[in-house]
Coordinates of N, CA and C in Angstrom, one line a residue:
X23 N 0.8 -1.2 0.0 CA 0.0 0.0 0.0 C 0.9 1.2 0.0
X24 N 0.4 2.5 -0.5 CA 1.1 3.6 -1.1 C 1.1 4.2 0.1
X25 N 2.0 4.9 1.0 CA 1.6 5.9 2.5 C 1.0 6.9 1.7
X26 N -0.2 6.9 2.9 CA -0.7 8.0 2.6 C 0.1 9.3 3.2
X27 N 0.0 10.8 2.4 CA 0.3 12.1 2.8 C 0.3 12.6 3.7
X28 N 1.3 13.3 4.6 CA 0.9 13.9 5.9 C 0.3 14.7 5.7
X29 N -0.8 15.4 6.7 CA -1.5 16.7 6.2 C -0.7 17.8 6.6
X30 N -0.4 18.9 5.8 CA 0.3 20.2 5.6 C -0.2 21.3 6.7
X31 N 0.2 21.9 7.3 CA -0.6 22.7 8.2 C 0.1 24.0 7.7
X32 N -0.7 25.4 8.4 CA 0.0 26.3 7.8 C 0.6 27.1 8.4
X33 N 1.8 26.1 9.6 CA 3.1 26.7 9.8 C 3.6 25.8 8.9
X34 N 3.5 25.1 8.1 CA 4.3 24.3 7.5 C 5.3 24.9 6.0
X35 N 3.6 26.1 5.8 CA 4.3 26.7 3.9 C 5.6 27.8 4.7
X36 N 5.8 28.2 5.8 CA 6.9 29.0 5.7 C 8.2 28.5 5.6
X37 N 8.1 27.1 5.6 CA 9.3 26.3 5.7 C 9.5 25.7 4.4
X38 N 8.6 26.1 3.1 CA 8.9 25.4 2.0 C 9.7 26.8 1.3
X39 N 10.7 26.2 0.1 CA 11.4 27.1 -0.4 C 10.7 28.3 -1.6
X40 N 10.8 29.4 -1.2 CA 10.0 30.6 -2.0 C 10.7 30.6 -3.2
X41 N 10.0 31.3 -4.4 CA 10.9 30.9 -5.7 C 10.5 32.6 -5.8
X42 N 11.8 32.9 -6.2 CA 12.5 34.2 -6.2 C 11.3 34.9 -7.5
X43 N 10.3 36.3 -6.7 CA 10.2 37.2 -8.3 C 10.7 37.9 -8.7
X44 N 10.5 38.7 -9.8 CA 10.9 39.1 -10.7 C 10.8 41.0 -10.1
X45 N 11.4 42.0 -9.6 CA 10.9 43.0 -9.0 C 10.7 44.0 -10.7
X46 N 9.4 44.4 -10.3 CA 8.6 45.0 -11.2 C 9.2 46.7 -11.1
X47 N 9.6 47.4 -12.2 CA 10.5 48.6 -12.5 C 9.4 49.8 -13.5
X48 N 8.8 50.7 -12.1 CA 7.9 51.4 -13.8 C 8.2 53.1 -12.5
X49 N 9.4 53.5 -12.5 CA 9.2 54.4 -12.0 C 10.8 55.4 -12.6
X50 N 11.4 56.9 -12.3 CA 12.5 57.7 -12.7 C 13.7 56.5 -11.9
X51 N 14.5 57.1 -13.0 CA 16.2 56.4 -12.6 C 17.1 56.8 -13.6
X52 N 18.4 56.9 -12.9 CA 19.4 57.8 -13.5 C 20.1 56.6 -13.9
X53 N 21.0 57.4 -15.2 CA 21.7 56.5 -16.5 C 23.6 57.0 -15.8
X54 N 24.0 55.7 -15.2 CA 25.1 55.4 -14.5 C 26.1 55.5 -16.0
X55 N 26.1 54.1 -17.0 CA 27.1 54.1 -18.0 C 26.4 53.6 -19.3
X56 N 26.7 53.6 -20.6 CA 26.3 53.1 -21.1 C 27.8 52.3 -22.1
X57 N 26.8 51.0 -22.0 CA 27.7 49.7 -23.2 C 27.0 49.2 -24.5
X58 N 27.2 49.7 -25.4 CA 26.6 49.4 -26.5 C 25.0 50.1 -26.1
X59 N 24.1 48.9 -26.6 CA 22.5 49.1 -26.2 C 22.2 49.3 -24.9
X60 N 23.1 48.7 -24.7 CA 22.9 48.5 -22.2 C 23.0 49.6 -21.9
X61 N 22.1 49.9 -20.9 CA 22.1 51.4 -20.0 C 21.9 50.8 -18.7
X62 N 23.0 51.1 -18.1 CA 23.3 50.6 -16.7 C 22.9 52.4 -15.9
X63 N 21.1 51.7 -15.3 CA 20.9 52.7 -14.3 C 20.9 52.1 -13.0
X64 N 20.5 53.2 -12.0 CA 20.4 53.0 -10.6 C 19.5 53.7 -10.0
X65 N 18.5 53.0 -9.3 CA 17.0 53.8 -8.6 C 17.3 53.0 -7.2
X66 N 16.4 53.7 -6.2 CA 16.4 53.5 -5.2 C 17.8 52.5 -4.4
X67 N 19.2 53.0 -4.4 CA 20.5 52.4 -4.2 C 20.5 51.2 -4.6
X68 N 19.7 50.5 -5.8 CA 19.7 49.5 -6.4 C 20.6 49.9 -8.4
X69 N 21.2 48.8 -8.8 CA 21.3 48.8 -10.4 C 20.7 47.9 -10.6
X70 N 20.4 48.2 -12.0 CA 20.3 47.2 -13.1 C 20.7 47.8 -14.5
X71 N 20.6 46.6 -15.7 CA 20.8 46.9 -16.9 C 19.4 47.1 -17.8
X72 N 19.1 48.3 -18.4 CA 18.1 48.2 -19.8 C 18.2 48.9 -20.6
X73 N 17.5 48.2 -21.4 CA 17.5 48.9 -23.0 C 16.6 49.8 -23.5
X74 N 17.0 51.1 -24.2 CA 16.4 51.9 -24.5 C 15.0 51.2 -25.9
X75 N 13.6 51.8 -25.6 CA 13.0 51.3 -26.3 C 12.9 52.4 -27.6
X76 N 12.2 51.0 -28.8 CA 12.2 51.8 -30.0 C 11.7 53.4 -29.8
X77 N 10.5 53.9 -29.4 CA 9.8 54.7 -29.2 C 10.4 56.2 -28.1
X78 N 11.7 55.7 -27.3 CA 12.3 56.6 -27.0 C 13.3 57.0 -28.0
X79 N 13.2 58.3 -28.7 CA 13.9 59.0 -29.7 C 15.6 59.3 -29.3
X80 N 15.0 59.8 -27.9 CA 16.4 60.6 -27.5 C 17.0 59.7 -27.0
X81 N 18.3 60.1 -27.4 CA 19.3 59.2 -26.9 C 20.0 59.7 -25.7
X82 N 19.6 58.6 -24.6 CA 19.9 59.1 -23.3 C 21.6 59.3 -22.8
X83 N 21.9 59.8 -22.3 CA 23.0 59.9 -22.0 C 23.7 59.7 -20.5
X84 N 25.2 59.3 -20.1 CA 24.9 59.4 -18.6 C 24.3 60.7 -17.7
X85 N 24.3 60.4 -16.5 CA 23.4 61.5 -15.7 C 22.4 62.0 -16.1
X86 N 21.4 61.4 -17.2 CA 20.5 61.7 -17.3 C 19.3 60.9 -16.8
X87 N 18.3 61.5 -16.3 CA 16.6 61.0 -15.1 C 16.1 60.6 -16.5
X88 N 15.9 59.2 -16.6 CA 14.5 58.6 -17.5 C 13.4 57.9 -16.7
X89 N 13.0 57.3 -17.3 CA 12.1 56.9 -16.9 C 11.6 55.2 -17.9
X90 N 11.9 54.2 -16.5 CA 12.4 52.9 -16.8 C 11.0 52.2 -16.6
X91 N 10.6 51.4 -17.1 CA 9.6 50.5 -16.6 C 10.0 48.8 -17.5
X92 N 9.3 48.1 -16.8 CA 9.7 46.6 -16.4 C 9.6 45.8 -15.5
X93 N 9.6 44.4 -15.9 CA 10.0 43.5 -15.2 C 11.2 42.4 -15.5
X94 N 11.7 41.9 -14.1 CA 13.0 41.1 -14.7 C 14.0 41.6 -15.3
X95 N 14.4 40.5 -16.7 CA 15.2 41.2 -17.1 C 14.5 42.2 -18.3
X96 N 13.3 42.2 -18.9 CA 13.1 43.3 -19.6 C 12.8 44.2 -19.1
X97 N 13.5 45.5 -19.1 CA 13.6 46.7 -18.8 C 14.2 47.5 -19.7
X98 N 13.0 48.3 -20.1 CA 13.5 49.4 -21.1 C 13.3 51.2 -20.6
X99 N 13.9 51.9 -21.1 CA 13.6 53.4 -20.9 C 13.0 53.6 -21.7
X100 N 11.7 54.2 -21.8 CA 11.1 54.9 -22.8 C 11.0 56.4 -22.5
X101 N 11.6 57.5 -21.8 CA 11.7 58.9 -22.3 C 12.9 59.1 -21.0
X102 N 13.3 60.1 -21.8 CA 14.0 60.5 -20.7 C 13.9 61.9 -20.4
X103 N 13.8 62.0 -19.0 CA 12.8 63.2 -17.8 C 13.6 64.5 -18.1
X104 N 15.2 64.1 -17.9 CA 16.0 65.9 -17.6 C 17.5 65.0 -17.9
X105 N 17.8 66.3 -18.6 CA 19.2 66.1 -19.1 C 20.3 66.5 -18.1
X106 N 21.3 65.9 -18.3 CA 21.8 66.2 -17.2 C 23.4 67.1 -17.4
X107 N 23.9 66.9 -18.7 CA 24.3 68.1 -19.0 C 23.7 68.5 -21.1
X108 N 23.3 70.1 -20.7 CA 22.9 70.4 -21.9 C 23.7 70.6 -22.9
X109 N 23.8 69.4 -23.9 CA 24.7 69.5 -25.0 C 24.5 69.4 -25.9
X110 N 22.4 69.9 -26.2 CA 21.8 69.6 -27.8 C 21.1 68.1 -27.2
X111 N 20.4 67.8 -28.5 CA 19.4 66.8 -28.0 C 20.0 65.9 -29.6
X112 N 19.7 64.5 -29.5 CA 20.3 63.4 -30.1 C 19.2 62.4 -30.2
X113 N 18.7 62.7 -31.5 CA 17.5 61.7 -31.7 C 18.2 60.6 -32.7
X114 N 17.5 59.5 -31.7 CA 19.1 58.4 -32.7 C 17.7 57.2 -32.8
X115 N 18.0 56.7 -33.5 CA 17.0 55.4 -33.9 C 17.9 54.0 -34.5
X116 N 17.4 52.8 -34.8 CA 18.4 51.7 -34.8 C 17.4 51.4 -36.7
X117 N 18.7 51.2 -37.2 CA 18.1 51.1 -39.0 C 17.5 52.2 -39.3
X118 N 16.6 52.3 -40.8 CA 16.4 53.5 -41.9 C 15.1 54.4 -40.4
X119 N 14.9 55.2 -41.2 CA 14.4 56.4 -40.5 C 13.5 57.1 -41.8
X120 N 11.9 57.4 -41.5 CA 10.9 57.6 -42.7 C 10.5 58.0 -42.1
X121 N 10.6 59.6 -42.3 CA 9.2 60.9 -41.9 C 8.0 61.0 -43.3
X122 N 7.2 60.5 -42.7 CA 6.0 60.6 -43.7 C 4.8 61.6 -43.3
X123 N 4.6 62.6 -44.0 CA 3.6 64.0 -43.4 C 2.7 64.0 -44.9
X124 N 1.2 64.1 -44.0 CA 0.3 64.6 -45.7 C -0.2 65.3 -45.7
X125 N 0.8 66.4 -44.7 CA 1.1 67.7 -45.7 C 2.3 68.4 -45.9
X126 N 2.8 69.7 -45.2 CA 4.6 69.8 -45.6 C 5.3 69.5 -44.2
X127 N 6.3 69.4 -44.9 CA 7.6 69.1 -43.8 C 8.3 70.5 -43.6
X128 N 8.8 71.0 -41.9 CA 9.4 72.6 -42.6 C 10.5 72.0 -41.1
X129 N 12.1 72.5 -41.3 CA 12.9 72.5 -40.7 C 13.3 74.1 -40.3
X130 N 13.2 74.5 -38.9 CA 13.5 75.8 -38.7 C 14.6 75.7 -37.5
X131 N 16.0 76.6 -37.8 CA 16.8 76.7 -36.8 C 17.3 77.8 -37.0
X132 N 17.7 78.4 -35.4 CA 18.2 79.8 -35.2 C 19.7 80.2 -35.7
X133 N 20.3 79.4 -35.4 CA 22.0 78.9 -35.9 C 22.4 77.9 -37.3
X134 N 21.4 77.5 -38.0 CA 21.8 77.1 -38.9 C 21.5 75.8 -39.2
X135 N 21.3 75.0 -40.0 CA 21.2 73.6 -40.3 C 22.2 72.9 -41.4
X136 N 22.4 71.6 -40.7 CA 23.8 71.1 -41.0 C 23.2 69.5 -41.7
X137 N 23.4 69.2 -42.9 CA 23.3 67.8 -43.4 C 24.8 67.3 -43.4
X138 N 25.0 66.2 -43.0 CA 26.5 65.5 -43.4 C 26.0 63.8 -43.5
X139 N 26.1 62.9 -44.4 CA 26.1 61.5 -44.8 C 28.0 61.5 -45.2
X140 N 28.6 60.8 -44.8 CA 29.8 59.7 -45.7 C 29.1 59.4 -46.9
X141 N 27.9 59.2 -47.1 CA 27.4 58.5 -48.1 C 26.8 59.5 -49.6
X142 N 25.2 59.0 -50.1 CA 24.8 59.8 -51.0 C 23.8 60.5 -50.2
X143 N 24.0 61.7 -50.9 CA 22.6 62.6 -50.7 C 21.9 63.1 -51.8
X144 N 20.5 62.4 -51.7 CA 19.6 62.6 -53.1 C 18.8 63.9 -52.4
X145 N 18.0 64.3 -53.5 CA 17.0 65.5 -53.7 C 15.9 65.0 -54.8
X146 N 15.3 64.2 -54.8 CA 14.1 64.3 -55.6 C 12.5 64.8 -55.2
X147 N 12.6 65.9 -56.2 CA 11.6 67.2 -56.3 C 10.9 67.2 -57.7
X148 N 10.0 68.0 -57.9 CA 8.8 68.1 -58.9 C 9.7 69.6 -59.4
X149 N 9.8 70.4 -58.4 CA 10.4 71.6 -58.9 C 11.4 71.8 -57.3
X150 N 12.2 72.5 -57.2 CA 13.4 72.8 -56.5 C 13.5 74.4 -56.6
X151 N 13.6 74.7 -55.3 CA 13.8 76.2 -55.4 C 14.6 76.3 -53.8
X152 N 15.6 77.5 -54.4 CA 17.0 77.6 -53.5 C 17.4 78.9 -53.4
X153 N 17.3 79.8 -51.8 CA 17.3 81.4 -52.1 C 18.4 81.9 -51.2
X154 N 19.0 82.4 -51.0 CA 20.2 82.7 -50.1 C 20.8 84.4 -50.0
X155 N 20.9 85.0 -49.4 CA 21.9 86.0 -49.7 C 22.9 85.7 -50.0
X156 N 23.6 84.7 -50.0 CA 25.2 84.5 -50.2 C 25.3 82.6 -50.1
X157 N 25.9 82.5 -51.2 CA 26.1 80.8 -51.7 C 27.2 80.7 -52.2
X158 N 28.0 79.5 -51.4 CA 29.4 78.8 -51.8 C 29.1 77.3 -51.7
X159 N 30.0 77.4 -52.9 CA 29.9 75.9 -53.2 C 31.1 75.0 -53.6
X160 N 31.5 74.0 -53.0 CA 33.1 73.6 -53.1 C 32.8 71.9 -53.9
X161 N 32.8 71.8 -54.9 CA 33.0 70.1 -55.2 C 34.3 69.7 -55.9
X162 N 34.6 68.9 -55.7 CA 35.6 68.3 -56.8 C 35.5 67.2 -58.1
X163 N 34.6 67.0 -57.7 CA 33.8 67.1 -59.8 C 32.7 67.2 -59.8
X164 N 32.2 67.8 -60.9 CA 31.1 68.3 -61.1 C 30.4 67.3 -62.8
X165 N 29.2 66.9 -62.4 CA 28.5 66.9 -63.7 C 27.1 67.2 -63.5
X166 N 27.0 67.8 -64.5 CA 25.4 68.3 -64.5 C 25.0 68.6 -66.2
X167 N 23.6 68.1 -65.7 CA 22.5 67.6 -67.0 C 21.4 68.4 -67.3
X168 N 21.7 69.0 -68.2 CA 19.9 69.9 -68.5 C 19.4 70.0 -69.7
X169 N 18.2 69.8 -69.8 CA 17.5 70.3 -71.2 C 17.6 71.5 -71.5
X170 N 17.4 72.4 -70.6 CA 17.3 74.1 -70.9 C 18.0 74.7 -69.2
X171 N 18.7 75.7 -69.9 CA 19.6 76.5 -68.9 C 19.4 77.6 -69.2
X172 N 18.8 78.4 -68.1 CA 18.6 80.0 -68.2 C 19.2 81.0 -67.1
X173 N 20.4 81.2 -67.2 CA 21.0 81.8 -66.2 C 20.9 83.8 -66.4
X174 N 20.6 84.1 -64.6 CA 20.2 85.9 -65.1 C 21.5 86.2 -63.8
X175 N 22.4 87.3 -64.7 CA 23.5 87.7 -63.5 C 23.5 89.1 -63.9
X176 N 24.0 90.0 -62.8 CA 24.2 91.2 -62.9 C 26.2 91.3 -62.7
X177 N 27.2 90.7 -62.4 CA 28.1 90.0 -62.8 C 28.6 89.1 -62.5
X178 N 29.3 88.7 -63.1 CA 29.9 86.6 -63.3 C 31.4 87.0 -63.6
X179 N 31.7 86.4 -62.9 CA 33.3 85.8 -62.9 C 33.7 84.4 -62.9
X180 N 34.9 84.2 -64.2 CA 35.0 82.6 -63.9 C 36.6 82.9 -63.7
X181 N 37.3 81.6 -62.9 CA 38.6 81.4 -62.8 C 38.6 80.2 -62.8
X182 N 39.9 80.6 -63.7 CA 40.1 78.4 -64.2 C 41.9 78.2 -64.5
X183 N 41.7 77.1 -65.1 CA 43.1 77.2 -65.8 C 42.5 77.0 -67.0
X184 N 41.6 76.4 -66.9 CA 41.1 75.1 -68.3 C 40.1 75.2 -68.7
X185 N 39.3 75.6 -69.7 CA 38.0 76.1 -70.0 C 37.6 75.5 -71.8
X186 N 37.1 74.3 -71.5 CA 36.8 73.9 -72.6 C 35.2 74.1 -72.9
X187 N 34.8 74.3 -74.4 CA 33.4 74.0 -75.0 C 32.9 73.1 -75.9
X188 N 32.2 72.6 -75.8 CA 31.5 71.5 -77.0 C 30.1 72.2 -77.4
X189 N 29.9 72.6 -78.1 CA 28.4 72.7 -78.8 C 28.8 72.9 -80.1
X190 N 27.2 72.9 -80.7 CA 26.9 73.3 -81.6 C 26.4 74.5 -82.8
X191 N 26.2 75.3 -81.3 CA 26.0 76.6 -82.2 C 26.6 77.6 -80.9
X192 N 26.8 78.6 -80.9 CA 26.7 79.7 -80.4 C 26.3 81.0 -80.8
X193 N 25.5 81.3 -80.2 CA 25.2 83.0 -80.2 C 25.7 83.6 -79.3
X194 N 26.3 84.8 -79.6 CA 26.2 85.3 -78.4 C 25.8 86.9 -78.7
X195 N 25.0 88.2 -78.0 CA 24.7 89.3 -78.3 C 25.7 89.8 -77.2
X196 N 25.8 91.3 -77.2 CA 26.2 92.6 -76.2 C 26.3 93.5 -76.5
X197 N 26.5 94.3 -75.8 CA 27.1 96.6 -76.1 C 28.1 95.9 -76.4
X198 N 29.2 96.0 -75.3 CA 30.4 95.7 -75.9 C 31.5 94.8 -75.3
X199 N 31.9 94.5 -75.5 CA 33.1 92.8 -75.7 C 34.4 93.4 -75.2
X200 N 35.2 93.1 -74.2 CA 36.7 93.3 -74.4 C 37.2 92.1 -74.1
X201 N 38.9 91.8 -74.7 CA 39.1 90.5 -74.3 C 40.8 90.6 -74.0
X202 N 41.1 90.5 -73.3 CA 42.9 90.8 -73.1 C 43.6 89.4 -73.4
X203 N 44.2 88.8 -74.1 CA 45.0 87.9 -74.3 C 46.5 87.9 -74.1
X204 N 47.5 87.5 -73.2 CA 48.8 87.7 -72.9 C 49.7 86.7 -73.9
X205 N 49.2 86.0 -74.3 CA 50.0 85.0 -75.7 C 49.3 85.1 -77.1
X206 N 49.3 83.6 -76.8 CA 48.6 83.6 -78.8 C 47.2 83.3 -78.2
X207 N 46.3 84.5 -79.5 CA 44.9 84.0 -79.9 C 44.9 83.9 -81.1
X208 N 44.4 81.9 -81.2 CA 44.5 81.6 -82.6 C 42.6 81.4 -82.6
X209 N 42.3 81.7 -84.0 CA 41.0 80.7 -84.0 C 41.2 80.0 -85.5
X210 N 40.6 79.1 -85.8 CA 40.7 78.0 -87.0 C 38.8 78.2 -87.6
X211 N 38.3 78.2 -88.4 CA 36.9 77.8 -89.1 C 37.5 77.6 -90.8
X212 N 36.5 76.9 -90.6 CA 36.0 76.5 -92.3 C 35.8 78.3 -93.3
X213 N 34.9 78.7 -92.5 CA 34.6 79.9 -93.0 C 35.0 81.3 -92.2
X214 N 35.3 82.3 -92.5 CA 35.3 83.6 -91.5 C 34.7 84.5 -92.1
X215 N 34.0 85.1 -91.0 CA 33.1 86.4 -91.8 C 33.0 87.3 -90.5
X216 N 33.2 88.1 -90.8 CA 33.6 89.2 -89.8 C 32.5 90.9 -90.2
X217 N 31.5 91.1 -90.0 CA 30.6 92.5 -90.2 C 31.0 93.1 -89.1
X218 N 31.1 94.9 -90.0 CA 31.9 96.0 -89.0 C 30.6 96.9 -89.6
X219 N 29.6 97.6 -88.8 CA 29.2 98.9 -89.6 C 29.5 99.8 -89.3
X220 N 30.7 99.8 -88.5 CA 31.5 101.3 -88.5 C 32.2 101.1 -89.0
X221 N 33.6 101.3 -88.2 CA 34.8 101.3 -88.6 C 35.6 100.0 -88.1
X222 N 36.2 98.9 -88.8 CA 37.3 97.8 -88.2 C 38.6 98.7 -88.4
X223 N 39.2 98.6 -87.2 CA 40.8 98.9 -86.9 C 41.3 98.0 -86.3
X224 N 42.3 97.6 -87.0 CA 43.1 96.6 -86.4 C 44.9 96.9 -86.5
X225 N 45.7 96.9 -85.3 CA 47.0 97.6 -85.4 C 47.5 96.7 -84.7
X226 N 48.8 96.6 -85.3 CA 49.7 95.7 -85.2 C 51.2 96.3 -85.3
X227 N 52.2 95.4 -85.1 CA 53.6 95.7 -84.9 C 53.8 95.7 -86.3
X228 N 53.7 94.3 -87.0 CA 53.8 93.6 -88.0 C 52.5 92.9 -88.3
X229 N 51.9 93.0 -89.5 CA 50.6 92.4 -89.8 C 51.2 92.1 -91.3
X230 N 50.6 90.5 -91.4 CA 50.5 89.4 -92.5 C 49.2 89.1 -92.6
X231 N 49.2 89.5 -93.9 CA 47.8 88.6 -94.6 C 48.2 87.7 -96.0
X232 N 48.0 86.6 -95.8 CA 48.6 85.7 -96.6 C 47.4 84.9 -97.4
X233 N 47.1 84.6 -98.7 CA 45.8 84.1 -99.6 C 46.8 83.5 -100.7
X234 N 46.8 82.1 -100.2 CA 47.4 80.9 -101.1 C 47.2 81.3 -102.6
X235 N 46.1 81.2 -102.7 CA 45.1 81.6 -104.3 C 45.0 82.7 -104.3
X236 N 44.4 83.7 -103.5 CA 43.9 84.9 -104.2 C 43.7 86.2 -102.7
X237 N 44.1 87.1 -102.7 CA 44.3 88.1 -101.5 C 43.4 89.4 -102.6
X238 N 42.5 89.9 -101.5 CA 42.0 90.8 -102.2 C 41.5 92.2 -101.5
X239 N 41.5 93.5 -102.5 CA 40.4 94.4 -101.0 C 40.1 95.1 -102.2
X240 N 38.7 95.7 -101.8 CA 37.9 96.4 -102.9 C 37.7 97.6 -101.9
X241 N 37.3 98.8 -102.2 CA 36.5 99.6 -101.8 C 36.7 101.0 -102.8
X242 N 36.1 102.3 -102.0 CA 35.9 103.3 -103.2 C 37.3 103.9 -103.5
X243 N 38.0 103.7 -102.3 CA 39.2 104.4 -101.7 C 40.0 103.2 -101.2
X244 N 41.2 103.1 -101.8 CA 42.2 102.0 -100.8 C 43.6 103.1 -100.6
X245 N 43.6 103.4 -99.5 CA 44.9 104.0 -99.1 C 45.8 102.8 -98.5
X246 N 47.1 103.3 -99.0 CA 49.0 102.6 -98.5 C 49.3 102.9 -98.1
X247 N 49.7 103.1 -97.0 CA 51.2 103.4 -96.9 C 51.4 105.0 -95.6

């Protein structure tokens, strides 16, 4: 026969072994150190370790009051209360980052705004519009694509060493043209035609005009010499 069970009385349960809980964490606590994801705080002369939740933006830093909630070992911060020294605020997220608004998006700062990627920075727009009192621009190569280019200056300056053109036609209109050249200015065409309706003067040290076949000058008057 099986013995039967003693019966249990109840001084008996203080003597069985308690299985340890989990102490439940939903109140402020300060940020000791941080290791990687781990944020080692400390509330009531107690530590522990938790991790910042997706939904808390700012990135906590030491000495700063958040505000922890949990049990066990999950324990995350989700805001943090007061900074504890002010040095700008740091909204950090883990992977891509998508602000979606249906209507505009507007960035405003008193000191200025700063984009920096290692990487690419795109711009895709319907139309683009860019206004500044004063714009510098530094790249080290440039290419750019357009169907139509309409530039309006009141004056332009270029400095180069190297100034090459490819097209196809050129116009160009003005009052008037000056051009200082310190060496040779050669030009080469198939054809030259040159219209003066005043007067062309052209003065030289030594002037050559040279016509393989045929050199000519017509008018009502030709003065020599």
């Amino acid at each position: 026969m099986m013995p039967m069970p003693m019966p249990m009385h109840a001084h008996d349960l203080s003597r069985q072994p308690q299985t340890p809980t989990a102490e439940l964490v939903d109140g402020p606590a300060t940020v000791i150190s941080r290791a990687g994801a781990h944020l080692q705080l400390a509330r009531d002369d107690q530590e522990f370790v938790a991790l910042r939740a997706s939904s808390c933006l700012l990135e906590p830093a030491p000495g700063d009051r958040v505000w922890c909630v949990g049990l066990g070992a999950e324990r995350y911060v989700i805001a943090v209360l007061v900074r504890a020294v002010d040095e700008g605020t740091t909204l950090s997220v883990d992977g891509d980052l998508h602000l979606v608004a249906g209507g505009r998006v507007s960035l405003a700062a008193v000191e200025g705004i700063v984009l920096a990627t290692p990487a690419k920075l795109e711009v895709d727009a319907d139309e683009l519009r860019v206004k500044a009192s004063r714009a510098r621009v530094l790249f080290e190569d440039v290419s750019a694509f357009a169907r139509t280019l309409v530039a309006s200056f009141m004056h332009a300056t270029r400095l180069g060493t190297t100034l090459e053109m490819f097209v196809d036609n050129i116009t160009q209109r003005s009052k008037q043209v000056q051009r200082c050249v310190e060496g040779v200015e050669m030009s080469e065409a198939g054809t030259l035609i040159q219209r003066t309706h005043g007067t062309a003067h052209i003065q030289a040290k030594q002037a050559l005009i040279n016509g393989t076949q045929l050199t000519k000058i017509d008018g009502q008057q030709v003065q020599l010499g």
